[in-house]
PDB file of C-alpha atoms in Angstrom:
ATOM      1  CA  MET A   1      23.920  -8.162  20.341  1.00 73.00           C
ATOM      2  CA  ASP A   2      21.470  -5.347  20.827  1.00 94.00           C
ATOM      3  CA  ASP A   3      17.747  -4.537  20.618  1.00 96.00           C
ATOM      4  CA  GLU A   4      17.897  -3.882  16.943  1.00 97.00           C
ATOM      5  CA  TYR A   5      19.488  -7.258  16.213  1.00 97.00           C
ATOM      6  CA  TYR A   6      16.696  -9.266  17.915  1.00 98.00           C
ATOM      7  CA  MET A   7      14.026  -7.095  16.478  1.00 98.00           C
ATOM      8  CA  ARG A   8      15.372  -7.924  12.975  1.00 98.00           C
ATOM      9  CA  LEU A   9      14.924 -11.591  13.881  1.00 98.00           C
ATOM     10  CA  ALA A  10      11.365 -10.848  15.148  1.00 98.00           C
ATOM     11  CA  ILE A  11      10.626  -9.101  11.765  1.00 98.00           C
ATOM     12  CA  LYS A  12      11.604 -12.294   9.968  1.00 98.00           C
ATOM     13  CA  GLN A  13       9.180 -14.132  12.088  1.00 98.00           C
ATOM     14  CA  ALA A  14       6.437 -11.471  11.155  1.00 98.00           C
ATOM     15  CA  LYS A  15       7.212 -12.012   7.408  1.00 97.00           C
ATOM     16  CA  LYS A  16       6.658 -15.806   7.963  1.00 98.00           C
ATOM     17  CA  ALA A  17       3.205 -14.979   9.401  1.00 98.00           C
ATOM     18  CA  ALA A  18       2.393 -12.865   6.359  1.00 96.00           C
ATOM     19  CA  ALA A  19       3.533 -15.718   4.074  1.00 95.00           C
ATOM     20  CA  LEU A  20       0.837 -17.811   5.843  1.00 95.00           C
ATOM     21  CA  ASP A  21      -1.675 -15.024   5.276  1.00 95.00           C
ATOM     22  CA  GLU A  22      -1.763 -14.351   9.072  1.00 97.00           C
ATOM     23  CA  VAL A  23      -1.363 -10.909  10.586  1.00 97.00           C
ATOM     24  CA  PRO A  24       2.363 -10.123  10.396  1.00 98.00           C
ATOM     25  CA  VAL A  25       3.515 -10.230  14.017  1.00 98.00           C
ATOM     26  CA  GLY A  26       6.742 -11.950  14.998  1.00 98.00           C
ATOM     27  CA  ALA A  27       8.472 -12.529  18.408  1.00 98.00           C
ATOM     28  CA  VAL A  28      11.783 -13.696  19.857  1.00 98.00           C
ATOM     29  CA  ILE A  29      12.748 -14.425  23.356  1.00 98.00           C
ATOM     30  CA  VAL A  30      16.287 -14.200  24.727  1.00 98.00           C
ATOM     31  CA  ASP A  31      17.559 -15.399  28.007  1.00 98.00           C
ATOM     32  CA  LYS A  32      20.023 -13.492  30.359  1.00 95.00           C
ATOM     33  CA  ASN A  33      22.991 -14.805  28.246  1.00 96.00           C
ATOM     34  CA  GLN A  34      21.320 -13.435  25.149  1.00 95.00           C
ATOM     35  CA  THR A  35      20.664 -16.883  23.793  1.00 97.00           C
ATOM     36  CA  ILE A  36      17.428 -17.247  21.727  1.00 98.00           C
ATOM     37  CA  VAL A  37      15.188 -19.589  23.719  1.00 98.00           C
ATOM     38  CA  GLY A  38      11.952 -19.038  21.847  1.00 98.00           C
ATOM     39  CA  TYR A  39      10.431 -17.497  18.747  1.00 98.00           C
ATOM     40  CA  GLY A  40       7.230 -17.584  16.943  1.00 98.00           C
ATOM     41  CA  CYS A  41       4.888 -15.862  14.556  1.00 98.00           C
ATOM     42  CA  ASN A  42       1.122 -15.252  14.511  1.00 98.00           C
ATOM     43  CA  CYS A  43      -0.915 -18.229  13.412  1.00 97.00           C
ATOM     44  CA  PRO A  44      -4.425 -18.230  15.077  1.00 98.00           C
ATOM     45  CA  ILE A  45      -6.209 -18.753  11.728  1.00 97.00           C
ATOM     46  CA  SER A  46      -4.186 -21.543  10.467  1.00 96.00           C
ATOM     47  CA  SER A  47      -4.037 -23.330  13.832  1.00 97.00           C
ATOM     48  CA  ASN A  48      -7.671 -22.627  14.754  1.00 98.00           C
ATOM     49  CA  ASP A  49      -6.365 -21.232  18.085  1.00 98.00           C
ATOM     50  CA  PRO A  50      -7.205 -17.679  19.130  1.00 97.00           C
ATOM     51  CA  THR A  51      -4.213 -17.745  21.636  1.00 98.00           C
ATOM     52  CA  SER A  52      -1.729 -18.542  18.897  1.00 98.00           C
ATOM     53  CA  HIS A  53      -0.201 -15.081  18.796  1.00 98.00           C
ATOM     54  CA  ALA A  54       3.477 -14.598  18.118  1.00 98.00           C
ATOM     55  CA  GLU A  55       4.280 -13.829  21.766  1.00 98.00           C
ATOM     56  CA  ILE A  56       2.386 -16.824  23.085  1.00 98.00           C
ATOM     57  CA  ASN A  57       4.068 -19.182  20.596  1.00 98.00           C
ATOM     58  CA  ALA A  58       7.512 -17.842  21.584  1.00 98.00           C
ATOM     59  CA  MET A  59       6.728 -18.236  25.318  1.00 98.00           C
ATOM     60  CA  ARG A  60       5.557 -21.705  24.837  1.00 98.00           C
ATOM     61  CA  MET A  61       8.993 -22.545  23.109  1.00 98.00           C
ATOM     62  CA  ALA A  62      10.934 -20.751  25.600  1.00 98.00           C
ATOM     63  CA  CYS A  63       9.178 -22.465  28.455  1.00 98.00           C
ATOM     64  CA  LEU A  64      10.068 -25.865  26.935  1.00 98.00           C
ATOM     65  CA  ALA A  65      13.738 -24.745  26.237  1.00 98.00           C
ATOM     66  CA  LEU A  66      14.172 -23.554  29.887  1.00 98.00           C
ATOM     67  CA  ASN A  67      11.986 -26.331  31.447  1.00 98.00           C
ATOM     68  CA  ASN A  68      10.083 -23.756  33.494  1.00 98.00           C
ATOM     69  CA  TYR A  69       6.820 -21.904  33.188  1.00 98.00           C
ATOM     70  CA  ARG A  70       8.530 -18.816  34.562  1.00 98.00           C
ATOM     71  CA  LEU A  71      10.817 -16.832  32.133  1.00 98.00           C
ATOM     72  CA  ILE A  72      12.648 -14.858  34.673  1.00 97.00           C
ATOM     73  CA  GLY A  73      15.539 -12.869  33.295  1.00 97.00           C
ATOM     74  CA  THR A  74      14.310 -12.974  29.668  1.00 98.00           C
ATOM     75  CA  VAL A  75      13.556 -10.401  27.106  1.00 98.00           C
ATOM     76  CA  LEU A  76      10.719 -10.590  24.596  1.00 98.00           C
ATOM     77  CA  TYR A  77      11.110  -8.804  21.347  1.00 98.00           C
ATOM     78  CA  VAL A  78       7.897  -8.386  19.356  1.00 98.00           C
ATOM     79  CA  THR A  79       7.198  -6.414  16.193  1.00 98.00           C
ATOM     80  CA  ILE A  80       3.886  -4.962  17.463  1.00 98.00           C
ATOM     81  CA  GLU A  81       2.730  -3.955  21.024  1.00 98.00           C
ATOM     82  CA  PRO A  82       1.446  -7.010  22.681  1.00 98.00           C
ATOM     83  CA  CYS A  83      -2.363  -7.232  23.109  1.00 98.00           C
ATOM     84  CA  ILE A  84      -3.987  -7.484  26.428  1.00 97.00           C
ATOM     85  CA  MET A  85      -4.052 -11.214  26.388  1.00 98.00           C
ATOM     86  CA  CYS A  86      -0.373 -11.413  25.573  1.00 98.00           C
ATOM     87  CA  MET A  87       0.530  -8.869  28.279  1.00 98.00           C
ATOM     88  CA  GLY A  88      -1.301 -11.049  30.688  1.00 98.00           C
ATOM     89  CA  ALA A  89       0.762 -14.044  29.818  1.00 98.00           C
ATOM     90  CA  ILE A  90       3.997 -11.969  29.851  1.00 98.00           C
ATOM     91  CA  ILE A  91       3.222 -10.820  33.364  1.00 98.00           C
ATOM     92  CA  HIS A  92       2.374 -14.445  34.438  1.00 98.00           C
ATOM     93  CA  ALA A  93       5.614 -15.768  32.866  1.00 98.00           C
ATOM     94  CA  ARG A  94       7.628 -13.006  34.699  1.00 98.00           C
ATOM     95  CA  ILE A  95       9.323 -11.889  31.577  1.00 98.00           C
ATOM     96  CA  ASN A  96      11.651  -8.998  32.643  1.00 98.00           C
ATOM     97  CA  ARG A  97      11.624  -6.751  29.543  1.00 98.00           C
ATOM     98  CA  VAL A  98       9.373  -6.315  26.545  1.00 98.00           C
ATOM     99  CA  VAL A  99      10.613  -4.522  23.443  1.00 98.00           C
ATOM    100  CA  PHE A 100       8.418  -3.897  20.629  1.00 98.00           C
ATOM    101  CA  GLY A 101       8.208  -1.830  17.430  1.00 98.00           C
ATOM    102  CA  ALA A 102       4.950  -0.210  16.524  1.00 97.00           C
ATOM    103  CA  GLU A 103       1.999   0.515  18.877  1.00 97.00           C
ATOM    104  CA  ASP A 104      -1.381  -1.101  18.475  1.00 96.00           C
ATOM    105  CA  PRO A 105      -3.907   1.460  19.401  1.00 94.00           C
ATOM    106  CA  GLY A 106      -6.849  -0.959  19.046  1.00 94.00           C
ATOM    107  CA  TRP A 107      -5.540  -3.920  21.228  1.00 95.00           C
ATOM    108  CA  GLY A 108      -2.334  -2.668  22.846  1.00 97.00           C
ATOM    109  CA  GLY A 109      -1.852  -3.921  26.378  1.00 96.00           C
ATOM    110  CA  ALA A 110       1.579  -2.231  26.889  1.00 97.00           C
ATOM    111  CA  GLY A 111       0.481   1.490  26.781  1.00 94.00           C
ATOM    112  CA  SER A 112      -1.836   2.221  23.817  1.00 94.00           C
ATOM    113  CA  LEU A 113      -5.152   0.942  24.965  1.00 94.00           C
ATOM    114  CA  VAL A 114      -4.045  -0.044  28.547  1.00 95.00           C
ATOM    115  CA  ASN A 115      -0.683  -0.493  30.213  1.00 96.00           C
ATOM    116  CA  LEU A 116      -0.881  -3.831  32.146  1.00 96.00           C
ATOM    117  CA  ALA A 117       2.771  -3.449  33.070  1.00 95.00           C
ATOM    118  CA  GLU A 118       1.809  -0.471  35.271  1.00 95.00           C
ATOM    119  CA  VAL A 119      -1.053  -1.915  37.129  1.00 96.00           C
ATOM    120  CA  LYS A 120       0.001  -1.601  40.770  1.00 94.00           C
ATOM    121  CA  ARG A 121      -2.101  -4.556  41.991  1.00 96.00           C
ATOM    122  CA  LEU A 122      -0.317  -6.944  39.778  1.00 95.00           C
ATOM    123  CA  ASN A 123       2.856  -8.655  41.341  1.00 93.00           C
ATOM    124  CA  HIS A 124       5.095  -8.316  38.292  1.00 96.00           C
ATOM    125  CA  HIS A 125       5.882  -5.163  36.200  1.00 97.00           C
ATOM    126  CA  PRO A 126       7.989  -5.735  33.129  1.00 98.00           C
ATOM    127  CA  GLU A 127      10.076  -3.023  31.614  1.00 97.00           C
ATOM    128  CA  ILE A 128       8.430  -1.697  28.310  1.00 98.00           C
ATOM    129  CA  VAL A 129      10.530  -0.413  25.529  1.00 98.00           C
ATOM    130  CA  SER A 130       8.806   0.809  22.359  1.00 97.00           C
ATOM    131  CA  GLY A 131       9.783   2.252  18.948  1.00 96.00           C
ATOM    132  CA  ILE A 132      12.550  -0.189  17.835  1.00 97.00           C
ATOM    133  CA  TYR A 133      12.046  -0.351  14.011  1.00 97.00           C
ATOM    134  CA  LYS A 134       8.668   1.332  14.503  1.00 97.00           C
ATOM    135  CA  GLU A 135       8.292   2.463  10.876  1.00 97.00           C
ATOM    136  CA  LYS A 136       9.389  -0.793   9.480  1.00 97.00           C
ATOM    137  CA  THR A 137       7.032  -2.849  11.620  1.00 97.00           C
ATOM    138  CA  LYS A 138       4.120  -0.393  11.074  1.00 96.00           C
ATOM    139  CA  GLN A 139       4.641  -0.710   7.264  1.00 97.00           C
ATOM    140  CA  LEU A 140       4.552  -4.462   7.439  1.00 96.00           C
ATOM    141  CA  MET A 141       1.117  -4.207   9.067  1.00 95.00           C
ATOM    142  CA  LYS A 142      -0.043  -1.559   6.581  1.00 95.00           C
ATOM    143  CA  LYS A 143       1.113  -3.541   3.621  1.00 95.00           C
ATOM    144  CA  PHE A 144      -0.460  -6.676   4.815  1.00 94.00           C
ATOM    145  CA  PHE A 145      -3.853  -5.021   5.403  1.00 93.00           C
ATOM    146  CA  LEU A 146      -3.848  -2.979   2.211  1.00 92.00           C
ATOM    147  CA  ALA A 147      -3.269  -6.255   0.313  1.00 88.00           C
ATOM    148  CA  LYS A 148      -5.924  -7.958   2.271  1.00 83.00           C
ATOM    149  CA  ARG A 149      -8.607  -5.143   1.457  1.00 86.00           C
ATOM    150  CA  SER A 150      -7.677  -5.165  -2.246  1.00 84.00           C
ATOM    151  CA  ARG A 151      -8.559  -8.883  -2.546  1.00 75.00           C
TER     152      ARG A 151
END
C-alpha cells in the first residue's frame, strides 16, 4: 500500500462529510504495520463541536484502537492541510508523518499559514508531505463551496 491508496480512503471520508453538508475533509490513520487504526470526516456542525475535524475524529478512534494517547509510528492521511488546531493535536499525539492533498491558505498549520511542524521550541516535528491528489482534493472543496454559495 502507498500514499495514494490511503489518500483515496481519506477522499471517501471527505465525501461522507459533504453528504452531511459539512466541509469535505476526510482523514485516515495507519500504524507502522500499515493497518488502518482510525478514520474520520469533518462534522463540527452536525455534532455541535468545533473540534470535530476529520483529523481529530481519526485521532480519537486511533487512540482507542491502540489504547494510547500517543500515536507514535503512525501516519495521518488527510485531504486538506491540517489547521493550526489539528496540527497542535498531531504534535501532541506524536504522529510521525502527515500526508495531505491540497493546501489551506486560510487556516493551514503545516506550511500555508504557519508550519507548526518546524517550530524548533516544540518537542515533536512530524514529517510533512503535501500534494497527494492535490487537484482532486482541491476540486472537492471548490465544488462544495460553489454549491453552498448557489443556495
